[in-house]
Coordinates of C-alpha atoms in Angstrom, one line a residue:
X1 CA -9.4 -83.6 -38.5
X2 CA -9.8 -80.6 -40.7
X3 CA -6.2 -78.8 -41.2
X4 CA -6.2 -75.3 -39.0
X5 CA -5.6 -72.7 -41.5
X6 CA -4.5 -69.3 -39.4
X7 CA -6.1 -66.7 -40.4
X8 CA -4.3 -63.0 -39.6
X9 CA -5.7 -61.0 -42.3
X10 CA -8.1 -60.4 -44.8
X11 CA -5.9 -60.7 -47.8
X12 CA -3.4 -62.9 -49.1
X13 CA 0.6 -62.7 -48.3
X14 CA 2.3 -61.7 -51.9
X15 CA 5.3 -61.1 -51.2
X16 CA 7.6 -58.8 -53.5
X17 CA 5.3 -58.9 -56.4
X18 CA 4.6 -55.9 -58.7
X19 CA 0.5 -54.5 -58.9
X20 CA 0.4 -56.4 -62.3
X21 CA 1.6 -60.4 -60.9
X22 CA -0.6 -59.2 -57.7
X23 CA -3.2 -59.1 -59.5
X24 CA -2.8 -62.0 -61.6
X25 CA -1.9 -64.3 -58.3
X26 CA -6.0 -63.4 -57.1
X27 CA -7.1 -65.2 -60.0
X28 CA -5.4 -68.1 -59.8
X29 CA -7.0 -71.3 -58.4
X30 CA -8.0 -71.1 -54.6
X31 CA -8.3 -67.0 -54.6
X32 CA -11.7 -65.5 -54.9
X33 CA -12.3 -62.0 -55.7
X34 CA -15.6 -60.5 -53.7
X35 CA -16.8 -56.8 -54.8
X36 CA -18.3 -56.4 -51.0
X37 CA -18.4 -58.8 -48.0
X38 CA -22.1 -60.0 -47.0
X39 CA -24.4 -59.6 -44.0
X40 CA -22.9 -60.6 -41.0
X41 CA -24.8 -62.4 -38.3
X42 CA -24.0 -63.5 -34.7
X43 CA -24.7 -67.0 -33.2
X44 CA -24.9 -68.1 -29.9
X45 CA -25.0 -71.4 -28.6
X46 CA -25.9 -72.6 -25.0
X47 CA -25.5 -76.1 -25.2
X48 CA -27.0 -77.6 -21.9
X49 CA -30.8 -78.9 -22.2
X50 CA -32.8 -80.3 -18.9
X51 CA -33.3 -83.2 -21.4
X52 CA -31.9 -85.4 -24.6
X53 CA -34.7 -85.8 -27.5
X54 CA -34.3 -89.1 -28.7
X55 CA -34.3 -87.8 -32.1
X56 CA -32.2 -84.5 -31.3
X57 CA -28.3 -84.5 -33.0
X58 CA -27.4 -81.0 -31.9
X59 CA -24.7 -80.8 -29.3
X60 CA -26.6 -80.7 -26.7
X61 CA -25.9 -82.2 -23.0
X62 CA -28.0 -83.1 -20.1
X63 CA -27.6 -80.4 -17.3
X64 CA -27.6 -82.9 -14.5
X65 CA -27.3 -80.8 -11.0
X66 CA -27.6 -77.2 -12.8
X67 CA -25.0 -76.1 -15.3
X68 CA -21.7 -73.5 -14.8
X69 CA -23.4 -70.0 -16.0
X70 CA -21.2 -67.4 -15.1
X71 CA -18.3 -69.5 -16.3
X72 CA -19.8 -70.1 -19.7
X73 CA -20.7 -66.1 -20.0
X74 CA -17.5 -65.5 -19.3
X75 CA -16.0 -67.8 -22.0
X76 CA -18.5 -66.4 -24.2
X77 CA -17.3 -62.9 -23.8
X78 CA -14.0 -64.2 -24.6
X79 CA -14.9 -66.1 -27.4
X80 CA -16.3 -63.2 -29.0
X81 CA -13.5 -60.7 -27.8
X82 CA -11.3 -63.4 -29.8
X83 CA -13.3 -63.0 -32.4
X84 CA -13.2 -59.5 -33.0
X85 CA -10.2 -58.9 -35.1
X86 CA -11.8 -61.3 -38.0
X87 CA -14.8 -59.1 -38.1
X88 CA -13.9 -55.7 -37.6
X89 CA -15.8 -52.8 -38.1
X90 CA -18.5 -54.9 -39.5
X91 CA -22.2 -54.7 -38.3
X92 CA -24.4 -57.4 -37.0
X93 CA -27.5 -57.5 -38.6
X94 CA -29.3 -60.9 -37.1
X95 CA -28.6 -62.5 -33.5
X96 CA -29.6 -65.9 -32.5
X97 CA -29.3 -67.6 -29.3
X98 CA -29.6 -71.4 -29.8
X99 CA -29.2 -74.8 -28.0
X100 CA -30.0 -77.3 -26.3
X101 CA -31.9 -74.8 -24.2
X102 CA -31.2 -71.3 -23.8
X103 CA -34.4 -71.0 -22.1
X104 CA -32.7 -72.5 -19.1
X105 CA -30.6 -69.4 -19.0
X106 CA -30.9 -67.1 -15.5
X107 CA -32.8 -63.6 -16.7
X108 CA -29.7 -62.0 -15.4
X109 CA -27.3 -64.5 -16.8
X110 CA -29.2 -63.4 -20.4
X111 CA -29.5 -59.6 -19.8
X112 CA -25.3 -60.0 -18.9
X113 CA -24.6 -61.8 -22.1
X114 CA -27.1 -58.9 -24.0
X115 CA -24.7 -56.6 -22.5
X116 CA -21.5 -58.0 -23.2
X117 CA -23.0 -58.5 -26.9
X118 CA -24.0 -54.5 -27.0
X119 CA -20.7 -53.6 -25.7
X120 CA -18.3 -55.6 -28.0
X121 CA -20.4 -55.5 -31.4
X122 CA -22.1 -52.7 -33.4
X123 CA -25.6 -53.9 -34.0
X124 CA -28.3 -52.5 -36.4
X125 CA -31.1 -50.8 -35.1
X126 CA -33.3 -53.0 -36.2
X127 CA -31.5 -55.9 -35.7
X128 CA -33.6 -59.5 -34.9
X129 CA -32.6 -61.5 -31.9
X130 CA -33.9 -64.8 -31.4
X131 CA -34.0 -67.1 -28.5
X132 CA -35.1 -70.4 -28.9
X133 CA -37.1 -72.0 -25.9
X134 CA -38.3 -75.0 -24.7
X135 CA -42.4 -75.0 -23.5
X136 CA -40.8 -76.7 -20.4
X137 CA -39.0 -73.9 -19.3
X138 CA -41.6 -71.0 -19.7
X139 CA -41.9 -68.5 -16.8
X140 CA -44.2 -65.2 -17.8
X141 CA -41.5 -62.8 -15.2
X142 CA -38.9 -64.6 -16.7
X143 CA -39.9 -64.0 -20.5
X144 CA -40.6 -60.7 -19.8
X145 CA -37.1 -60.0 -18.4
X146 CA -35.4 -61.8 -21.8
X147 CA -37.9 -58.9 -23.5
X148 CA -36.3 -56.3 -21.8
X149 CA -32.9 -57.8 -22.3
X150 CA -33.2 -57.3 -25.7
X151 CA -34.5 -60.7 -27.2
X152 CA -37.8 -59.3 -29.8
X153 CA -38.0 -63.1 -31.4
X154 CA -38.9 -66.5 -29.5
X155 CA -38.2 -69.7 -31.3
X156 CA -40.8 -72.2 -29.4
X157 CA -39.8 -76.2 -29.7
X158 CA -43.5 -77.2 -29.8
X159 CA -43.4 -80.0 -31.9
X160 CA -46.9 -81.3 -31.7
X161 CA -49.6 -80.2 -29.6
X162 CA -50.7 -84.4 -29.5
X163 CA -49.4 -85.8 -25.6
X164 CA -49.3 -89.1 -27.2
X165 CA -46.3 -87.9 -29.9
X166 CA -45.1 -85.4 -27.0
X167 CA -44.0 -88.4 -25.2
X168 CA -42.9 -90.7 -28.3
X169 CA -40.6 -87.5 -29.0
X170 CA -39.4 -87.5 -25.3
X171 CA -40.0 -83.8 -24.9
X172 CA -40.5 -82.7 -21.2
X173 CA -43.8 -81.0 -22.0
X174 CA -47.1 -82.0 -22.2
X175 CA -49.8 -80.5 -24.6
X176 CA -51.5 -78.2 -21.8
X177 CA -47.9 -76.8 -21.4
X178 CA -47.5 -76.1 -25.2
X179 CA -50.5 -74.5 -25.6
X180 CA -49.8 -72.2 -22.6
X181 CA -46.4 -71.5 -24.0
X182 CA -47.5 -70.1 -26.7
X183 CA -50.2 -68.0 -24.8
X184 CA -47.4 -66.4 -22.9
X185 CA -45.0 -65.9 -26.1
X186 CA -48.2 -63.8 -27.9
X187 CA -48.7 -61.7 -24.8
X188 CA -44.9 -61.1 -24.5
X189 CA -43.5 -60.9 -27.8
X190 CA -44.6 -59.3 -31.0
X191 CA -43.0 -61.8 -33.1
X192 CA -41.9 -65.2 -32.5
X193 CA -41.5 -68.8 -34.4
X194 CA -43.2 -72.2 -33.7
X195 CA -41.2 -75.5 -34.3
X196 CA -43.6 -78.3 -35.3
X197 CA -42.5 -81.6 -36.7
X198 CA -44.7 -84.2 -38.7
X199 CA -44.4 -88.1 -39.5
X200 CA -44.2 -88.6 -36.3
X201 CA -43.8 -92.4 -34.6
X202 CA -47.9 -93.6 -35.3
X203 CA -49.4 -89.9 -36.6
X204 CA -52.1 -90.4 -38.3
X205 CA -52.6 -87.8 -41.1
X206 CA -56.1 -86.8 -38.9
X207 CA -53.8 -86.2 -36.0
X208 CA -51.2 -84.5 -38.2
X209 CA -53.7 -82.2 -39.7
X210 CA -54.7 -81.6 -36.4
X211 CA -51.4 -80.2 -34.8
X212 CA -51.5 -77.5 -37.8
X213 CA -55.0 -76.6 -37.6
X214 CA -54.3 -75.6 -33.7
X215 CA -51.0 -74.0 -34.5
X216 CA -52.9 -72.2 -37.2
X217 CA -55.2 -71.1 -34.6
X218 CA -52.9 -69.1 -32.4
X219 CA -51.7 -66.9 -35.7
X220 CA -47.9 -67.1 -35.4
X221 CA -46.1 -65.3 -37.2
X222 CA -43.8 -67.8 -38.1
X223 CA -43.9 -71.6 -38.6
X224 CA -41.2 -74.1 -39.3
X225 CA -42.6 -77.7 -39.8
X226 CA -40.0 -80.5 -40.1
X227 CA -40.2 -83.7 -41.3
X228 CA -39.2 -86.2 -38.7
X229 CA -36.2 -87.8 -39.9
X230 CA -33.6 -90.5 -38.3
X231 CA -30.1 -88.5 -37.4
X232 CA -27.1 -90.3 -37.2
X233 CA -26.0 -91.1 -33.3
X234 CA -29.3 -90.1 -32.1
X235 CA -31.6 -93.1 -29.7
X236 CA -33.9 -92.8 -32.8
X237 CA -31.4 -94.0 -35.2
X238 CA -30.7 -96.7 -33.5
X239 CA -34.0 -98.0 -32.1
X240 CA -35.9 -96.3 -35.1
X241 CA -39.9 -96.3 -34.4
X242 CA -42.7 -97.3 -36.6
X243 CA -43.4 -93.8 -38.7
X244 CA -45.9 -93.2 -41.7
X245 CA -44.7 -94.1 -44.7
X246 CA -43.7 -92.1 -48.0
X247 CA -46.7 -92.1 -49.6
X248 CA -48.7 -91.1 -46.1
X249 CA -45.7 -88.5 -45.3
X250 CA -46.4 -87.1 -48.8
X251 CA -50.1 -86.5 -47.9
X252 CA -49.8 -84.8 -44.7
X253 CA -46.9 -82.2 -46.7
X254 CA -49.9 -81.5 -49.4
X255 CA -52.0 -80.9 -46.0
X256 CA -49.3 -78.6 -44.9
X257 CA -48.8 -76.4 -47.8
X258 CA -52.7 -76.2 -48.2
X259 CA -53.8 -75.2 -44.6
X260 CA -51.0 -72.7 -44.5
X261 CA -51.5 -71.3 -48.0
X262 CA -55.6 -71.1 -47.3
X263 CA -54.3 -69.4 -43.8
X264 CA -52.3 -66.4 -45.5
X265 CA -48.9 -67.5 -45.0
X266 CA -46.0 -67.6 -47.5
X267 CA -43.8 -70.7 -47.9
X268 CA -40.4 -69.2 -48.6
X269 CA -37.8 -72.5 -47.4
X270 CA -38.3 -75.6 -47.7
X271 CA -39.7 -76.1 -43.8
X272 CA -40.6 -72.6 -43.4
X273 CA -44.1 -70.5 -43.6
X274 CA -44.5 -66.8 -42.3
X275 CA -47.0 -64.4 -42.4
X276 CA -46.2 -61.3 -45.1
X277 CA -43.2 -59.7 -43.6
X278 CA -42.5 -62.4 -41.0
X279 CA -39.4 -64.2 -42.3
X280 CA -36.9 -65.3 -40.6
X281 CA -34.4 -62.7 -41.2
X282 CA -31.6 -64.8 -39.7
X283 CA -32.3 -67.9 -41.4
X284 CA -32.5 -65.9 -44.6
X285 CA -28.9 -64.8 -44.3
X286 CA -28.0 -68.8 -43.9
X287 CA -29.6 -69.9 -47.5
X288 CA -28.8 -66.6 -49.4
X289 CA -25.0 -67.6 -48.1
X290 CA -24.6 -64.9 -45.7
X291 CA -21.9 -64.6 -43.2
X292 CA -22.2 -65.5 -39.5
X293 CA -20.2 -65.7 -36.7
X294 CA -20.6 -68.9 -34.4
X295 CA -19.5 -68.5 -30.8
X296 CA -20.3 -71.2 -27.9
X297 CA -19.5 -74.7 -27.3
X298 CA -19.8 -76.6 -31.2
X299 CA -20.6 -73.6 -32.8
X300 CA -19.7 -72.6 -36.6
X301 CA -18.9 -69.7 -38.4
X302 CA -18.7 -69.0 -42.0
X303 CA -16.4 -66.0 -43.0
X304 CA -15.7 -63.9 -46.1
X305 CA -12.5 -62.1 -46.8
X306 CA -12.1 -60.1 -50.3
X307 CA -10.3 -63.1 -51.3
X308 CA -11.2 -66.1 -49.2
X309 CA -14.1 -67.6 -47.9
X310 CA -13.4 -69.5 -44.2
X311 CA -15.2 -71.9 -41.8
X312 CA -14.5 -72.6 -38.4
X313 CA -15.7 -74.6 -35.8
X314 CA -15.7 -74.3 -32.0
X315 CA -14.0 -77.0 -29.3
X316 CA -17.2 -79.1 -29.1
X317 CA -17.7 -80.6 -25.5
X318 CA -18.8 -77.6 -22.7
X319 CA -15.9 -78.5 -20.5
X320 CA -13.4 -78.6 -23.0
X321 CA -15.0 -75.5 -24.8
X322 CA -14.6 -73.2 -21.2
X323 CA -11.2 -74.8 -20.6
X324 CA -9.6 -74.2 -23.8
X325 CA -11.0 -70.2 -23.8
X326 CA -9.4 -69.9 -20.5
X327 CA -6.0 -70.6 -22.3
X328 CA -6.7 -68.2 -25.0
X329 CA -8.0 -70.9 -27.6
X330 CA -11.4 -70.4 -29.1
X331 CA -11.2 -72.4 -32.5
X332 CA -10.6 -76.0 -32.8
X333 CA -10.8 -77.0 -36.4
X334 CA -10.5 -73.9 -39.2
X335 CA -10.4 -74.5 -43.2
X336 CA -10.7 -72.1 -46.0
X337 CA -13.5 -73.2 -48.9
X338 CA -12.3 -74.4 -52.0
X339 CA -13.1 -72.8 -55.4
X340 CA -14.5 -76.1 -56.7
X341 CA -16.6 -76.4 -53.4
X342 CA -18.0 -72.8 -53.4
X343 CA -20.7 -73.5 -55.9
X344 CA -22.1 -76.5 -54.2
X345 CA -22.1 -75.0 -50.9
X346 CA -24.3 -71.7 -52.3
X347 CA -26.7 -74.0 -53.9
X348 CA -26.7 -75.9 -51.2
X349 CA -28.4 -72.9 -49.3
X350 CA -30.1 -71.3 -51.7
X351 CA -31.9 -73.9 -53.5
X352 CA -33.7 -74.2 -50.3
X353 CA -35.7 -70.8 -51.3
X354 CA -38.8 -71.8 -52.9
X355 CA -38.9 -68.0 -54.9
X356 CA -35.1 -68.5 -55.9
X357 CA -32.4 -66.0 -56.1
X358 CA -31.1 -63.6 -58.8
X359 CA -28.3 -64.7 -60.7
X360 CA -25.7 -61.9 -59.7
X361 CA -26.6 -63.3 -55.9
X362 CA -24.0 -66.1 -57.0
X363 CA -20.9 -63.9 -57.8
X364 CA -21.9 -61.4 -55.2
X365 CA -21.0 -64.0 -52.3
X366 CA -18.8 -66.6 -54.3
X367 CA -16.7 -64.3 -55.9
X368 CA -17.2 -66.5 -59.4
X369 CA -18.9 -66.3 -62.5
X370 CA -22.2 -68.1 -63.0
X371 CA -20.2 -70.4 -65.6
X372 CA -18.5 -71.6 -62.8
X373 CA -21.8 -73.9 -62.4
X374 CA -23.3 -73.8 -65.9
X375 CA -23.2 -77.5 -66.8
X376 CA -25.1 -78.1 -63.7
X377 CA -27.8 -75.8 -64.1
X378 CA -28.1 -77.1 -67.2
X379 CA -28.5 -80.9 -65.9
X380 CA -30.8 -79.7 -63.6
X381 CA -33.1 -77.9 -66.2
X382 CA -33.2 -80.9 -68.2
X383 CA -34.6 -82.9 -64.9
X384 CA -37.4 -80.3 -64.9
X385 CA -36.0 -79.5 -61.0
X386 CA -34.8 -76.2 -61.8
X387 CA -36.3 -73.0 -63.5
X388 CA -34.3 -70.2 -64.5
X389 CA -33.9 -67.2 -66.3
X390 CA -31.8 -63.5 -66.7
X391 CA -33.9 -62.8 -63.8
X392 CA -34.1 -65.7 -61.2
X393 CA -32.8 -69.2 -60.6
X394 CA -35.3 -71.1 -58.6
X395 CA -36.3 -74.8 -57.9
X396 CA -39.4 -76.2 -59.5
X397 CA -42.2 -78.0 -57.6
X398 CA -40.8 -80.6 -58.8
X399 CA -37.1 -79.7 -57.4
X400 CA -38.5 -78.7 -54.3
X401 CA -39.9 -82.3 -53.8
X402 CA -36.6 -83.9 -54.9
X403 CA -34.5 -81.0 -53.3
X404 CA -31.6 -83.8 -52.4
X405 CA -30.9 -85.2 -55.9
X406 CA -31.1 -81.1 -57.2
X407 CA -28.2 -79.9 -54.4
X408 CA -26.4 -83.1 -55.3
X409 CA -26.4 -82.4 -59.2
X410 CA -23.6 -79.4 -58.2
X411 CA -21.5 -81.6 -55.8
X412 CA -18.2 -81.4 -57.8
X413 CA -16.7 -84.7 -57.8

C-alpha cells in the first residue's frame, strides 16, 4: 500500500528557521516551488453499471436488485465537504460525472447531487459538466431533466453501431438503440461526446470504416475512438478473442484520421477528434497536468500546493467507500509526487497532445526547470519522436505512433 501522507496545509512545517534557511529548505530535494496553482476540476464517480463489459477495468459493479442512491449522495456530499479544506477558495472550472453508469442515476437523485455541488463549490460560469451515459439507459423526460440539472455535456458509450460487435463487447444495447441514443442526445444537448472503439473481436476494416462513416453522419461534436485493447483482470484478458492484427489495426487508424480530417474535425489527443471549438475541456485539464479533485467510490485526485504536488485515492469497493465516509474517512491511500517522478508524469499527459505544449507549460505546473528533463528530450529528438523548439514541444507522427516508447524515454529509473 501507498504510505498516507497527511496533508493539513499548503506549505511545508519549518520550524524556527530564519526567511534566508526557509528559503533554502524549498529548494532542496522533494520541495517544488509553483508561481500559481492550476485549473482545478471536479470528478465524480458513480460506480454501479446494469452490466460488466468484458473488456471494461474501471471500478465498476453490477447493480443487482437496484443500487443505495440516497446513501451514496449522501456520502458524496461528505466526501466533498471533506474535501473542502484542501481546495479552498479555489474555482472549479470542468465537472465530470463518470462510471460505471451515471446514467442509471434517478433525475432527482442527479439534480440533488447538482445542488449539493452548487452549494459547496464556486463554479465558473461557463463551466463544462459532463455525464457519461450508457445508450441502454436513455429516457428523453429523463435526459431532459439531467439538462435542467445542470449537465450541458453527454458522454455516449456507443462503441460501434455493428449488433454483431455490440454483442462480442457485451454491451446491453443493440444498434437500433445507439442510433436513437444519439437522436435524443442532439435534440437535448448542444454539445456532447461519442465513445467508439475499433479492432474489435472479427471487425473487418469495411465494417470499421463503417461505424465512423455513420458516427460521422450524426455531426457530433466530439469523438473519442479507442483502440480495443486487453486490460488486466478484465474476462477479455483472460479469454482474449480473435482481433485484427497490427498491420490491419494500423489500416483502420489511417481510415480514422482520414474520414475525420476530410469531415472537419481536429485531432488534438491521441483518441480524440472534435469539431473547431469542441474539445474536451475537462480532458484537456488531465494531459496539460491540471488539477482535479476525485470524489466517489475509486476515485483520484491530483493536488498542487506552492510546494508539493499530492495524489490521493478513494476507498475503492461502494460498500466500504459509504461505510468509511460515515466514520469521517474519505481517503484511503495518499502520497505526495516525487521530484524525480514529476517530469515523467507531465510528459506522460502531455505528450498525448498531438499540437504539443509550450515549454514554460512544464515549470508552470512542475515547479522545475526544463533541464530537469533535458537529456530526455534530447533522446527523444534523436529517435525522430519528438519535435521541439523555443516555442513548442510536441510529438512527431512518428512519436504519436510509438507514443509508449516516447512517455517511457522520461521514466527516471
Amino acid at each position: 500500500m501507498i504510505p498516507i501522507i497527511p496533508v493539513r496545509d499548503s506549505r511545508p512545517v519549518i520550524a524556527r528557521a530564519d526567511a534566508a534557511t526557509a528559503a533554502n529548505a524549498y529548494l532542496k530535494p522533494g520541495i517544488i516551488n509553483l508561481s500559481a496553482l492550476p485549473p482545478l476540476a471536479l470528478y465524480i464517480h458513480f460506480p454501479w453499471c446494469v452490466k460488466k463489459c468484458p473488456y471494461c477495468d474501471f471500478n465498476s459493479h453490477e447493480a443487482q436488485g437496484g443500487f443505495p442512491e440516497e446513501e451514496y449522495l449522501d456520502a458524496l456530499r461528505a466526501d466533498l465537504e471533506s474535501a473542502l479544506p484542501l481546495i479552498w477558495g479555489r474555482k472549479i472550472y470542468t465537472i465530470f460525472i463518470g462510471g460505471g453508469t451515471p446514467s442509471l442515476m434517478s433525475a432527482a437523485g442527479l439534480d440533488r447531487l447538482m445542488s449539493d455541488v452548487r452549494t459547496l463549490l464556486p463554479l465558473d460560469g461557463a463551466a463544462e459538466i459532463t455525464m457519461e451515459a450508457n445508450p441502454g439507459t436513455f429516457e428523453v423526460e429523463k435526459f431532459r431533466s439531467y439538462r435542467a440539472s445542470g449537465i450541458n455535456r453527454l458522454s455516449i458509450g456507443i462503441q460501434s453501431f455493428n449488433a454483431q460487435h455490440l454483442r462480442a463487447l457485451g454491451r446491453i444495447h443493440n444498434d437500433d438503440e445507439a442510433r436513437r441514443a444519439v437522436e435524443i442526445a442532439h435534440a437535448t444537448f448542444d454539445n456532447f461526446n461519442l465513445d467508439l472503439m475499433y479492432a474489435l473481436p472479427s471487425q473487418t476494416m469495411a465494417q470499421a470504416t463503417e461505424d465512423i462513416r455513420t458516427a460521422l453522419a450524426f455531426a457530433p461534436p466530439h469523438l473519442s475512438l479507442y483502440h480495443l485493447t486487453m486490460e488486466p483482470n478484465t474476462y477479455f484478458a483472460k479469454f482474449p478473442p480473435s482481433v485484427p492484427d497490427d498491420d490491419l489495426s494500423a489500416e483502420m487508424q489511417d481510415m480514422i484520421s482520414d474520414a475525420t480530417t476530410a469531415a472537419g474535425y481536429q485531432h488534438y489527443e491521441i483518441s480524440a477528434y472534435a469539431q473547431p471549438g469542441r474539445q474536451a475541456r475537462h480532458n484537456l485539464n488531465y494531459w496539460q497536468f491540471g488539477d482535479y479533485l476525485g470524489i466517489g467510490a475509486g476515485a483520484h485526485s491530483k493536488l498542487s500546493f506552492p510546494h508539493r504536488i499530492v495524489r490521493q485515492a478513494r476507498f475503492k469497493q461502494p460498500k466500504a467507500y459509504m461505510q468509511q465516509m460515515a466514520a469521517g474517512h474519505a481517503i484511503e491511500e495518499e502520497v505526495e509526487i516525487g521530484r524525480s517522478d514529476l517530469g515523467f508524469e507531465f510528459m506522460l499527459n502531455t505528450l498525448r497532445l498531438t499540437a504539443g505544449f509550450e515549454p514554460n507549460l512544464f515549470s508552470e505546473r512542475t515547479g522545475l526547470g526544463l533541464n530537469a528533463i533535458e537529456a530526455a528530450l534530447n533522446a527523444a529528438e534523436a529517435k525522430g519522436l519528438l519535435y521541439r523548439d523555443h516555442k513548442l514541444i510536441r510529438p512527431t507522427l512518428l512519436g504519436q505512433r510509438f507514443l509508449n516508447d516516447l512517455q517511457q524515454l522520461f521514466l527516471v529509473d
